């Protein structure tokens, strides 16, 4: 079993890296450049580059909420036990990290 | 897709040149590496781009991760021609946009050639039973996280059977 410090470090690494990958994959699958995403959420391209950097580690809830809005998806943030966390973050394939825009999914 | 299996380079004397550096990482560094490998293990080679990884040319790729001190660690290596393995051949750093050691491309390319010529001699598992990196995780060797993630799934890191 992982010691508490490693467990915490793994959780942090997962949260930081997963969101970075997910933003990049969802942006690319929409055919958007970093500049276009930046324009849509009212920031600069360099800010998007930071968001997509798994080493950044300083993602703000406000920015991620805006990203979710333009991706037409939800941002889920909740406290869970570690077993649930590992189960729900196990599949890291690009398909699993992609979220179809709500309106496309619902034919609107 | 089938995931990349991560292997380490060993020299002509049979000494693993990578694992000692990995086992010396802080817990934060180790877990950042672990998650980076879990991600890369299920990503096709074209997705191995900055900022997650990058090509250094000459078929050499660089895996990027940091620790709590924001030290930028780097693992240099190459994808095996079988399309199923990534061999880590050199451990280093990046500082001010430059890789250390500065002759990383020479070392990595030479070691790649050695691996291609005699894979059985120069490729080995990154984790040995006596390594602290191994004992940090509660897994059977074949399940160890991104270092052998053919399944494309991250095993439980908390050691609880399901």
PDB file of C-alpha atoms in Angstrom:
ATOM      1  CA  UNK A   1       0.000   0.000   0.000  1.00  0.00           C
ATOM      2  CA  UNK A   2       1.231   3.474  -0.760  1.00  0.00           C
ATOM      3  CA  UNK A   3       2.212   5.574   2.202  1.00  0.00           C
ATOM      4  CA  UNK A   4       0.049   8.662   2.824  1.00  0.00           C
ATOM      5  CA  UNK A   5       2.587  11.083   1.376  1.00  0.00           C
ATOM      6  CA  UNK A   6       2.890   9.127  -1.855  1.00  0.00           C
ATOM      7  CA  UNK A   7      -0.861   8.683  -2.043  1.00  0.00           C
ATOM      8  CA  UNK A   8      -1.343  12.423  -1.771  1.00  0.00           C
ATOM      9  CA  UNK A   9       1.407  13.065  -4.318  1.00  0.00           C
ATOM     10  CA  UNK A  10      -0.193  10.634  -6.742  1.00  0.00           C
ATOM     11  CA  UNK A  11      -3.575  12.297  -6.376  1.00  0.00           C
ATOM     12  CA  UNK A  12      -2.068  15.725  -7.006  1.00  0.00           C
ATOM     13  CA  UNK A  13      -0.109  14.473 -10.017  1.00  0.00           C
ATOM     14  CA  UNK A  14      -3.236  12.888 -11.441  1.00  0.00           C
ATOM     15  CA  UNK A  15      -5.377  15.976 -11.001  1.00  0.00           C
ATOM     16  CA  UNK A  16      -2.741  18.279 -12.477  1.00  0.00           C
ATOM     17  CA  UNK A  17      -1.773  16.104 -15.415  1.00  0.00           C
ATOM     18  CA  UNK A  18      -5.211  14.766 -16.265  1.00  0.00           C
ATOM     19  CA  UNK A  19      -6.800  18.172 -16.731  1.00  0.00           C
ATOM     20  CA  UNK A  20      -3.849  19.348 -18.834  1.00  0.00           C
ATOM     21  CA  UNK A  21      -4.184  16.363 -21.156  1.00  0.00           C
ATOM     22  CA  UNK A  22      -7.940  16.669 -21.255  1.00  0.00           C
ATOM     23  CA  UNK A  23      -7.938  20.313 -22.274  1.00  0.00           C
ATOM     24  CA  UNK A  24      -5.428  19.635 -25.031  1.00  0.00           C
ATOM     25  CA  UNK A  25      -7.275  16.602 -26.398  1.00  0.00           C
ATOM     26  CA  UNK A  26     -10.657  18.320 -26.337  1.00  0.00           C
ATOM     27  CA  UNK A  27      -9.260  21.437 -27.984  1.00  0.00           C
ATOM     28  CA  UNK A  28      -7.527  19.460 -30.710  1.00  0.00           C
ATOM     29  CA  UNK A  29     -10.535  17.262 -31.435  1.00  0.00           C
ATOM     30  CA  UNK A  30     -12.597  20.387 -31.921  1.00  0.00           C
ATOM     31  CA  UNK A  31     -10.021  21.563 -34.435  1.00  0.00           C
ATOM     32  CA  UNK A  32      -9.166  24.609 -32.386  1.00  0.00           C
ATOM     33  CA  UNK A  33      -5.800  26.267 -31.958  1.00  0.00           C
ATOM     34  CA  UNK A  34      -4.655  27.445 -28.569  1.00  0.00           C
ATOM     35  CA  UNK A  35      -5.247  30.973 -29.830  1.00  0.00           C
ATOM     36  CA  UNK A  36      -8.851  30.207 -30.705  1.00  0.00           C
ATOM     37  CA  UNK A  37      -9.563  28.656 -27.310  1.00  0.00           C
ATOM     38  CA  UNK A  38      -7.880  31.617 -25.670  1.00  0.00           C
ATOM     39  CA  UNK A  39     -10.087  34.025 -27.575  1.00  0.00           C
ATOM     40  CA  UNK A  40     -13.215  32.096 -26.666  1.00  0.00           C
ATOM     41  CA  UNK A  41     -12.513  32.269 -22.952  1.00  0.00           C
ATOM     42  CA  UNK A  42     -11.044  35.748 -23.029  1.00  0.00           C
ATOM     43  CA  UNK A  43      -7.431  35.068 -22.310  1.00  0.00           C
ATOM     44  CA  UNK A  44      -4.113  34.816 -24.107  1.00  0.00           C
ATOM     45  CA  UNK A  45      -2.654  31.890 -26.013  1.00  0.00           C
ATOM     46  CA  UNK A  46       0.152  31.661 -23.473  1.00  0.00           C
ATOM     47  CA  UNK A  47      -2.429  31.020 -20.754  1.00  0.00           C
ATOM     48  CA  UNK A  48      -3.807  28.081 -22.714  1.00  0.00           C
ATOM     49  CA  UNK A  49      -0.283  26.744 -23.169  1.00  0.00           C
ATOM     50  CA  UNK A  50       0.103  26.826 -19.395  1.00  0.00           C
ATOM     51  CA  UNK A  51      -3.225  25.102 -18.831  1.00  0.00           C
ATOM     52  CA  UNK A  52      -2.143  22.321 -21.165  1.00  0.00           C
ATOM     53  CA  UNK A  53       1.205  21.924 -19.436  1.00  0.00           C
ATOM     54  CA  UNK A  54       1.038  18.970 -17.014  1.00  0.00           C
ATOM     55  CA  UNK A  55       3.796  20.557 -14.969  1.00  0.00           C
ATOM     56  CA  UNK A  56       1.865  23.793 -14.473  1.00  0.00           C
ATOM     57  CA  UNK A  57      -0.124  22.734 -11.439  1.00  0.00           C
ATOM     58  CA  UNK A  58      -1.863  26.045 -10.808  1.00  0.00           C
ATOM     59  CA  UNK A  59      -5.120  25.655 -12.670  1.00  0.00           C
ATOM     60  CA  UNK A  60      -7.834  28.003 -11.467  1.00  0.00           C
ATOM     61  CA  UNK A  61     -11.392  26.902 -11.022  1.00  0.00           C
ATOM     62  CA  UNK A  62     -12.601  30.046 -12.763  1.00  0.00           C
ATOM     63  CA  UNK A  63     -10.565  29.353 -15.871  1.00  0.00           C
ATOM     64  CA  UNK A  64     -11.496  25.698 -16.006  1.00  0.00           C
ATOM     65  CA  UNK A  65     -15.157  26.621 -15.689  1.00  0.00           C
ATOM     66  CA  UNK A  66     -14.810  28.882 -18.699  1.00  0.00           C
ATOM     67  CA  UNK A  67     -13.048  26.140 -20.634  1.00  0.00           C
ATOM     68  CA  UNK A  68     -15.852  23.720 -19.815  1.00  0.00           C
ATOM     69  CA  UNK A  69     -18.386  26.256 -20.986  1.00  0.00           C
ATOM     70  CA  UNK A  70     -16.834  26.714 -24.424  1.00  0.00           C
ATOM     71  CA  UNK A  71     -16.287  22.968 -24.762  1.00  0.00           C
ATOM     72  CA  UNK A  72     -19.996  22.583 -23.977  1.00  0.00           C
ATOM     73  CA  UNK A  73     -19.338  20.134 -21.202  1.00  0.00           C
ATOM     74  CA  UNK A  74     -19.453  20.050 -17.431  1.00  0.00           C
ATOM     75  CA  UNK A  75     -16.647  20.393 -14.932  1.00  0.00           C
ATOM     76  CA  UNK A  76     -17.050  17.973 -12.055  1.00  0.00           C
ATOM     77  CA  UNK A  77     -15.258  18.693  -8.804  1.00  0.00           C
ATOM     78  CA  UNK A  78     -15.993  16.667  -5.715  1.00  0.00           C
ATOM     79  CA  UNK A  79     -14.276  14.997  -2.806  1.00  0.00           C
ATOM     80  CA  UNK A  80     -14.159  11.225  -3.131  1.00  0.00           C
ATOM     81  CA  UNK A  81     -12.401   8.333  -1.465  1.00  0.00           C
ATOM     82  CA  UNK A  82      -9.191   7.101  -3.037  1.00  0.00           C
ATOM     83  CA  UNK A  83     -10.680   3.891  -4.394  1.00  0.00           C
ATOM     84  CA  UNK A  84     -13.311   5.794  -6.295  1.00  0.00           C
ATOM     85  CA  UNK A  85     -10.671   8.233  -7.471  1.00  0.00           C
ATOM     86  CA  UNK A  86      -8.420   5.541  -8.938  1.00  0.00           C
ATOM     87  CA  UNK A  87     -11.341   3.756 -10.532  1.00  0.00           C
ATOM     88  CA  UNK A  88     -12.655   6.853 -12.225  1.00  0.00           C
ATOM     89  CA  UNK A  89      -9.271   8.090 -13.393  1.00  0.00           C
ATOM     90  CA  UNK A  90      -7.982   4.742 -14.626  1.00  0.00           C
ATOM     91  CA  UNK A  91      -8.761   5.029 -18.317  1.00  0.00           C
ATOM     92  CA  UNK A  92      -6.390   7.588 -19.813  1.00  0.00           C
ATOM     93  CA  UNK A  93      -6.966   6.840 -23.476  1.00  0.00           C
ATOM     94  CA  UNK A  94      -7.643   9.804 -25.703  1.00  0.00           C
ATOM     95  CA  UNK A  95     -11.172   8.585 -26.359  1.00  0.00           C
ATOM     96  CA  UNK A  96     -11.950   8.477 -22.671  1.00  0.00           C
ATOM     97  CA  UNK A  97     -10.586  11.976 -22.125  1.00  0.00           C
ATOM     98  CA  UNK A  98     -12.642  13.446 -24.953  1.00  0.00           C
ATOM     99  CA  UNK A  99     -16.022  14.921 -24.127  1.00  0.00           C
ATOM    100  CA  UNK A 100     -18.482  15.399 -26.922  1.00  0.00           C
ATOM    101  CA  UNK A 101     -20.054  18.861 -27.001  1.00  0.00           C
ATOM    102  CA  UNK A 102     -23.468  18.729 -25.370  1.00  0.00           C
ATOM    103  CA  UNK A 103     -25.323  20.085 -28.365  1.00  0.00           C
ATOM    104  CA  UNK A 104     -23.683  17.623 -30.754  1.00  0.00           C
ATOM    105  CA  UNK A 105     -24.493  14.760 -28.450  1.00  0.00           C
ATOM    106  CA  UNK A 106     -28.089  15.810 -28.142  1.00  0.00           C
ATOM    107  CA  UNK A 107     -28.611  16.677 -31.764  1.00  0.00           C
ATOM    108  CA  UNK A 108     -29.302  20.343 -31.215  1.00  0.00           C
TER     109      UNK A 108
ATOM    110  CA  UNK B   1      -4.682   0.551 -28.236  1.00  0.00           C
ATOM    111  CA  UNK B   2      -2.028  -1.556 -26.653  1.00  0.00           C
ATOM    112  CA  UNK B   3       0.062   0.492 -24.276  1.00  0.00           C
ATOM    113  CA  UNK B   4       3.747   1.237 -24.394  1.00  0.00           C
ATOM    114  CA  UNK B   5       5.814  -0.851 -22.071  1.00  0.00           C
ATOM    115  CA  UNK B   6       8.624   1.139 -20.470  1.00  0.00           C
ATOM    116  CA  UNK B   7      12.027  -0.480 -20.224  1.00  0.00           C
ATOM    117  CA  UNK B   8      15.409   0.788 -19.060  1.00  0.00           C
ATOM    118  CA  UNK B   9      18.837   0.695 -20.622  1.00  0.00           C
ATOM    119  CA  UNK B  10      21.615  -1.366 -19.126  1.00  0.00           C
ATOM    120  CA  UNK B  11      25.234  -1.170 -20.168  1.00  0.00           C
ATOM    121  CA  UNK B  12      27.535  -3.859 -21.447  1.00  0.00           C
ATOM    122  CA  UNK B  13      28.335  -4.851 -17.880  1.00  0.00           C
ATOM    123  CA  UNK B  14      24.680  -5.475 -17.233  1.00  0.00           C
ATOM    124  CA  UNK B  15      24.226  -2.469 -14.961  1.00  0.00           C
ATOM    125  CA  UNK B  16      20.861  -0.738 -15.107  1.00  0.00           C
ATOM    126  CA  UNK B  17      21.732   2.886 -15.855  1.00  0.00           C
ATOM    127  CA  UNK B  18      18.334   4.401 -15.134  1.00  0.00           C
ATOM    128  CA  UNK B  19      16.596   2.893 -12.141  1.00  0.00           C
ATOM    129  CA  UNK B  20      18.994   4.289  -9.504  1.00  0.00           C
ATOM    130  CA  UNK B  21      18.081   7.805 -10.646  1.00  0.00           C
ATOM    131  CA  UNK B  22      14.380   7.021 -10.489  1.00  0.00           C
ATOM    132  CA  UNK B  23      14.544   5.506  -7.052  1.00  0.00           C
ATOM    133  CA  UNK B  24      16.350   8.627  -5.825  1.00  0.00           C
ATOM    134  CA  UNK B  25      13.415  10.848  -6.759  1.00  0.00           C
ATOM    135  CA  UNK B  26      11.322  12.466  -4.073  1.00  0.00           C
ATOM    136  CA  UNK B  27       7.861  11.029  -3.562  1.00  0.00           C
ATOM    137  CA  UNK B  28       6.366  13.932  -5.448  1.00  0.00           C
ATOM    138  CA  UNK B  29       8.770  13.443  -8.335  1.00  0.00           C
ATOM    139  CA  UNK B  30       8.111   9.738  -8.384  1.00  0.00           C
ATOM    140  CA  UNK B  31       4.355  10.159  -8.476  1.00  0.00           C
ATOM    141  CA  UNK B  32       4.562  12.861 -11.124  1.00  0.00           C
ATOM    142  CA  UNK B  33       6.656  10.457 -13.189  1.00  0.00           C
ATOM    143  CA  UNK B  34       4.282   7.630 -12.515  1.00  0.00           C
ATOM    144  CA  UNK B  35       1.274   9.573 -13.762  1.00  0.00           C
ATOM    145  CA  UNK B  36       3.187  10.906 -16.768  1.00  0.00           C
ATOM    146  CA  UNK B  37       4.055   7.343 -17.761  1.00  0.00           C
ATOM    147  CA  UNK B  38       0.488   6.206 -17.216  1.00  0.00           C
ATOM    148  CA  UNK B  39      -0.677   8.876 -19.626  1.00  0.00           C
ATOM    149  CA  UNK B  40       2.013   8.297 -22.224  1.00  0.00           C
ATOM    150  CA  UNK B  41       1.630   4.531 -22.068  1.00  0.00           C
ATOM    151  CA  UNK B  42      -1.761   4.730 -23.770  1.00  0.00           C
ATOM    152  CA  UNK B  43      -1.059   7.613 -26.130  1.00  0.00           C
ATOM    153  CA  UNK B  44      -0.025   6.990 -29.740  1.00  0.00           C
ATOM    154  CA  UNK B  45       3.447   8.190 -30.645  1.00  0.00           C
ATOM    155  CA  UNK B  46       2.191  11.282 -32.524  1.00  0.00           C
ATOM    156  CA  UNK B  47       0.671  12.496 -29.253  1.00  0.00           C
ATOM    157  CA  UNK B  48       4.073  12.464 -27.578  1.00  0.00           C
ATOM    158  CA  UNK B  49       4.401  16.188 -28.013  1.00  0.00           C
ATOM    159  CA  UNK B  50       5.263  19.105 -25.798  1.00  0.00           C
ATOM    160  CA  UNK B  51       4.515  19.787 -23.061  1.00  0.00           C
ATOM    161  CA  UNK B  52       3.940  16.153 -22.118  1.00  0.00           C
ATOM    162  CA  UNK B  53       6.877  14.731 -24.016  1.00  0.00           C
ATOM    163  CA  UNK B  54       8.900  15.879 -26.978  1.00  0.00           C
ATOM    164  CA  UNK B  55      11.064  14.713 -29.786  1.00  0.00           C
ATOM    165  CA  UNK B  56      14.745  15.516 -29.505  1.00  0.00           C
ATOM    166  CA  UNK B  57      15.483  14.342 -33.030  1.00  0.00           C
ATOM    167  CA  UNK B  58      17.357  11.238 -34.157  1.00  0.00           C
ATOM    168  CA  UNK B  59      14.394   9.095 -32.989  1.00  0.00           C
ATOM    169  CA  UNK B  60      15.027  10.235 -29.433  1.00  0.00           C
ATOM    170  CA  UNK B  61      12.088  11.319 -27.301  1.00  0.00           C
ATOM    171  CA  UNK B  62      12.048  13.128 -23.975  1.00  0.00           C
ATOM    172  CA  UNK B  63       9.627  12.418 -21.146  1.00  0.00           C
ATOM    173  CA  UNK B  64       9.027  15.485 -19.012  1.00  0.00           C
ATOM    174  CA  UNK B  65       8.064  15.704 -15.342  1.00  0.00           C
ATOM    175  CA  UNK B  66       8.817  17.859 -12.332  1.00  0.00           C
ATOM    176  CA  UNK B  67       9.107  17.557  -8.602  1.00  0.00           C
ATOM    177  CA  UNK B  68       7.937  19.752  -5.730  1.00  0.00           C
ATOM    178  CA  UNK B  69      10.902  22.085  -6.188  1.00  0.00           C
ATOM    179  CA  UNK B  70       9.884  22.626  -9.814  1.00  0.00           C
ATOM    180  CA  UNK B  71      13.028  20.830 -10.915  1.00  0.00           C
ATOM    181  CA  UNK B  72      12.390  19.715 -14.463  1.00  0.00           C
ATOM    182  CA  UNK B  73      13.383  16.069 -14.761  1.00  0.00           C
ATOM    183  CA  UNK B  74      13.790  14.446 -18.139  1.00  0.00           C
ATOM    184  CA  UNK B  75      13.988  10.884 -19.376  1.00  0.00           C
ATOM    185  CA  UNK B  76      15.508  10.348 -22.793  1.00  0.00           C
ATOM    186  CA  UNK B  77      14.781   7.253 -24.807  1.00  0.00           C
ATOM    187  CA  UNK B  78      13.334   5.761 -27.947  1.00  0.00           C
ATOM    188  CA  UNK B  79      10.355   3.802 -29.173  1.00  0.00           C
ATOM    189  CA  UNK B  80      11.262   0.277 -30.096  1.00  0.00           C
ATOM    190  CA  UNK B  81      10.636  -0.752 -33.673  1.00  0.00           C
ATOM    191  CA  UNK B  82       8.151  -3.349 -32.461  1.00  0.00           C
ATOM    192  CA  UNK B  83       5.842  -0.493 -31.580  1.00  0.00           C
ATOM    193  CA  UNK B  84       5.240  -1.776 -28.088  1.00  0.00           C
ATOM    194  CA  UNK B  85       8.194  -0.632 -26.032  1.00  0.00           C
ATOM    195  CA  UNK B  86       9.805   2.629 -25.023  1.00  0.00           C
ATOM    196  CA  UNK B  87      13.348   2.230 -23.789  1.00  0.00           C
ATOM    197  CA  UNK B  88      14.579   4.846 -21.334  1.00  0.00           C
ATOM    198  CA  UNK B  89      18.269   5.290 -22.027  1.00  0.00           C
ATOM    199  CA  UNK B  90      19.247   8.402 -20.104  1.00  0.00           C
ATOM    200  CA  UNK B  91      18.112  10.438 -17.114  1.00  0.00           C
ATOM    201  CA  UNK B  92      18.669  14.163 -17.047  1.00  0.00           C
ATOM    202  CA  UNK B  93      17.254  17.616 -16.446  1.00  0.00           C
ATOM    203  CA  UNK B  94      16.140  20.685 -18.306  1.00  0.00           C
ATOM    204  CA  UNK B  95      17.225  24.084 -17.121  1.00  0.00           C
ATOM    205  CA  UNK B  96      16.855  27.400 -18.912  1.00  0.00           C
ATOM    206  CA  UNK B  97      15.686  25.594 -22.000  1.00  0.00           C
ATOM    207  CA  UNK B  98      18.751  23.362 -22.180  1.00  0.00           C
ATOM    208  CA  UNK B  99      19.050  19.694 -21.459  1.00  0.00           C
ATOM    209  CA  UNK B 100      21.591  18.248 -19.087  1.00  0.00           C
ATOM    210  CA  UNK B 101      23.755  16.379 -19.808  1.00  0.00           C
ATOM    211  CA  UNK B 102      24.481  18.494 -22.837  1.00  0.00           C
ATOM    212  CA  UNK B 103      25.623  15.477 -24.846  1.00  0.00           C
ATOM    213  CA  UNK B 104      22.250  13.803 -24.290  1.00  0.00           C
ATOM    214  CA  UNK B 105      21.656  13.193 -27.966  1.00  0.00           C
ATOM    215  CA  UNK B 106      25.007  11.444 -28.432  1.00  0.00           C
ATOM    216  CA  UNK B 107      24.486   9.246 -25.395  1.00  0.00           C
ATOM    217  CA  UNK B 108      20.880   8.415 -26.228  1.00  0.00           C
ATOM    218  CA  UNK B 109      21.630   7.699 -29.863  1.00  0.00           C
ATOM    219  CA  UNK B 110      24.548   5.452 -28.994  1.00  0.00           C
ATOM    220  CA  UNK B 111      22.479   3.571 -26.467  1.00  0.00           C
ATOM    221  CA  UNK B 112      19.621   3.266 -28.938  1.00  0.00           C
ATOM    222  CA  UNK B 113      21.997   1.655 -31.405  1.00  0.00           C
ATOM    223  CA  UNK B 114      23.162  -0.750 -28.727  1.00  0.00           C
ATOM    224  CA  UNK B 115      19.577  -1.659 -27.866  1.00  0.00           C
ATOM    225  CA  UNK B 116      18.702  -2.221 -31.499  1.00  0.00           C
ATOM    226  CA  UNK B 117      21.762  -4.385 -32.062  1.00  0.00           C
ATOM    227  CA  UNK B 118      21.392  -6.484 -28.959  1.00  0.00           C
ATOM    228  CA  UNK B 119      18.065  -5.900 -27.221  1.00  0.00           C
ATOM    229  CA  UNK B 120      18.369  -8.823 -24.867  1.00  0.00           C
ATOM    230  CA  UNK B 121      21.601  -7.452 -23.493  1.00  0.00           C
ATOM    231  CA  UNK B 122      20.763  -3.779 -23.236  1.00  0.00           C
ATOM    232  CA  UNK B 123      17.065  -3.624 -22.363  1.00  0.00           C
ATOM    233  CA  UNK B 124      15.761  -4.538 -18.955  1.00  0.00           C
ATOM    234  CA  UNK B 125      12.878  -3.970 -16.634  1.00  0.00           C
ATOM    235  CA  UNK B 126      13.076  -0.592 -14.918  1.00  0.00           C
ATOM    236  CA  UNK B 127      12.093  -2.034 -11.606  1.00  0.00           C
ATOM    237  CA  UNK B 128      13.890  -4.648  -9.609  1.00  0.00           C
ATOM    238  CA  UNK B 129      12.476  -6.227  -6.502  1.00  0.00           C
ATOM    239  CA  UNK B 130      15.107  -4.586  -4.332  1.00  0.00           C
ATOM    240  CA  UNK B 131      14.474  -1.074  -5.609  1.00  0.00           C
ATOM    241  CA  UNK B 132      12.670   1.404  -3.441  1.00  0.00           C
ATOM    242  CA  UNK B 133      10.623   2.436  -6.450  1.00  0.00           C
ATOM    243  CA  UNK B 134       9.257  -1.064  -6.530  1.00  0.00           C
ATOM    244  CA  UNK B 135       8.501  -1.225  -2.852  1.00  0.00           C
ATOM    245  CA  UNK B 136       6.796   2.137  -2.954  1.00  0.00           C
ATOM    246  CA  UNK B 137       4.009   0.483  -4.874  1.00  0.00           C
ATOM    247  CA  UNK B 138       2.053  -2.485  -3.752  1.00  0.00           C
ATOM    248  CA  UNK B 139       1.904  -4.314  -7.033  1.00  0.00           C
ATOM    249  CA  UNK B 140       3.085  -7.444  -8.634  1.00  0.00           C
ATOM    250  CA  UNK B 141       5.948  -6.596 -11.001  1.00  0.00           C
ATOM    251  CA  UNK B 142       3.875  -7.012 -14.135  1.00  0.00           C
ATOM    252  CA  UNK B 143       1.302  -4.578 -12.827  1.00  0.00           C
ATOM    253  CA  UNK B 144       3.582  -1.748 -11.997  1.00  0.00           C
ATOM    254  CA  UNK B 145       1.880   1.355 -13.225  1.00  0.00           C
ATOM    255  CA  UNK B 146       2.955   3.063 -16.419  1.00  0.00           C
ATOM    256  CA  UNK B 147       6.205   1.194 -16.400  1.00  0.00           C
ATOM    257  CA  UNK B 148       4.271  -1.752 -17.742  1.00  0.00           C
ATOM    258  CA  UNK B 149       0.921  -0.467 -18.786  1.00  0.00           C
ATOM    259  CA  UNK B 150      -0.022  -2.617 -21.745  1.00  0.00           C
ATOM    260  CA  UNK B 151      -3.495  -2.898 -20.406  1.00  0.00           C
ATOM    261  CA  UNK B 152      -4.111   0.792 -20.897  1.00  0.00           C
ATOM    262  CA  UNK B 153      -5.585   0.914 -17.416  1.00  0.00           C
ATOM    263  CA  UNK B 154      -4.015   2.276 -14.303  1.00  0.00           C
ATOM    264  CA  UNK B 155      -3.951  -0.348 -11.602  1.00  0.00           C
ATOM    265  CA  UNK B 156      -5.020   0.576  -8.142  1.00  0.00           C
ATOM    266  CA  UNK B 157      -2.223   2.348  -6.377  1.00  0.00           C
ATOM    267  CA  UNK B 158      -3.662   1.752  -2.991  1.00  0.00           C
ATOM    268  CA  UNK B 159      -3.148  -1.940  -2.760  1.00  0.00           C
ATOM    269  CA  UNK B 160      -6.724  -2.928  -2.150  1.00  0.00           C
ATOM    270  CA  UNK B 161      -8.032  -5.922  -3.982  1.00  0.00           C
ATOM    271  CA  UNK B 162     -11.287  -5.524  -5.833  1.00  0.00           C
TER     272      UNK B 162
END
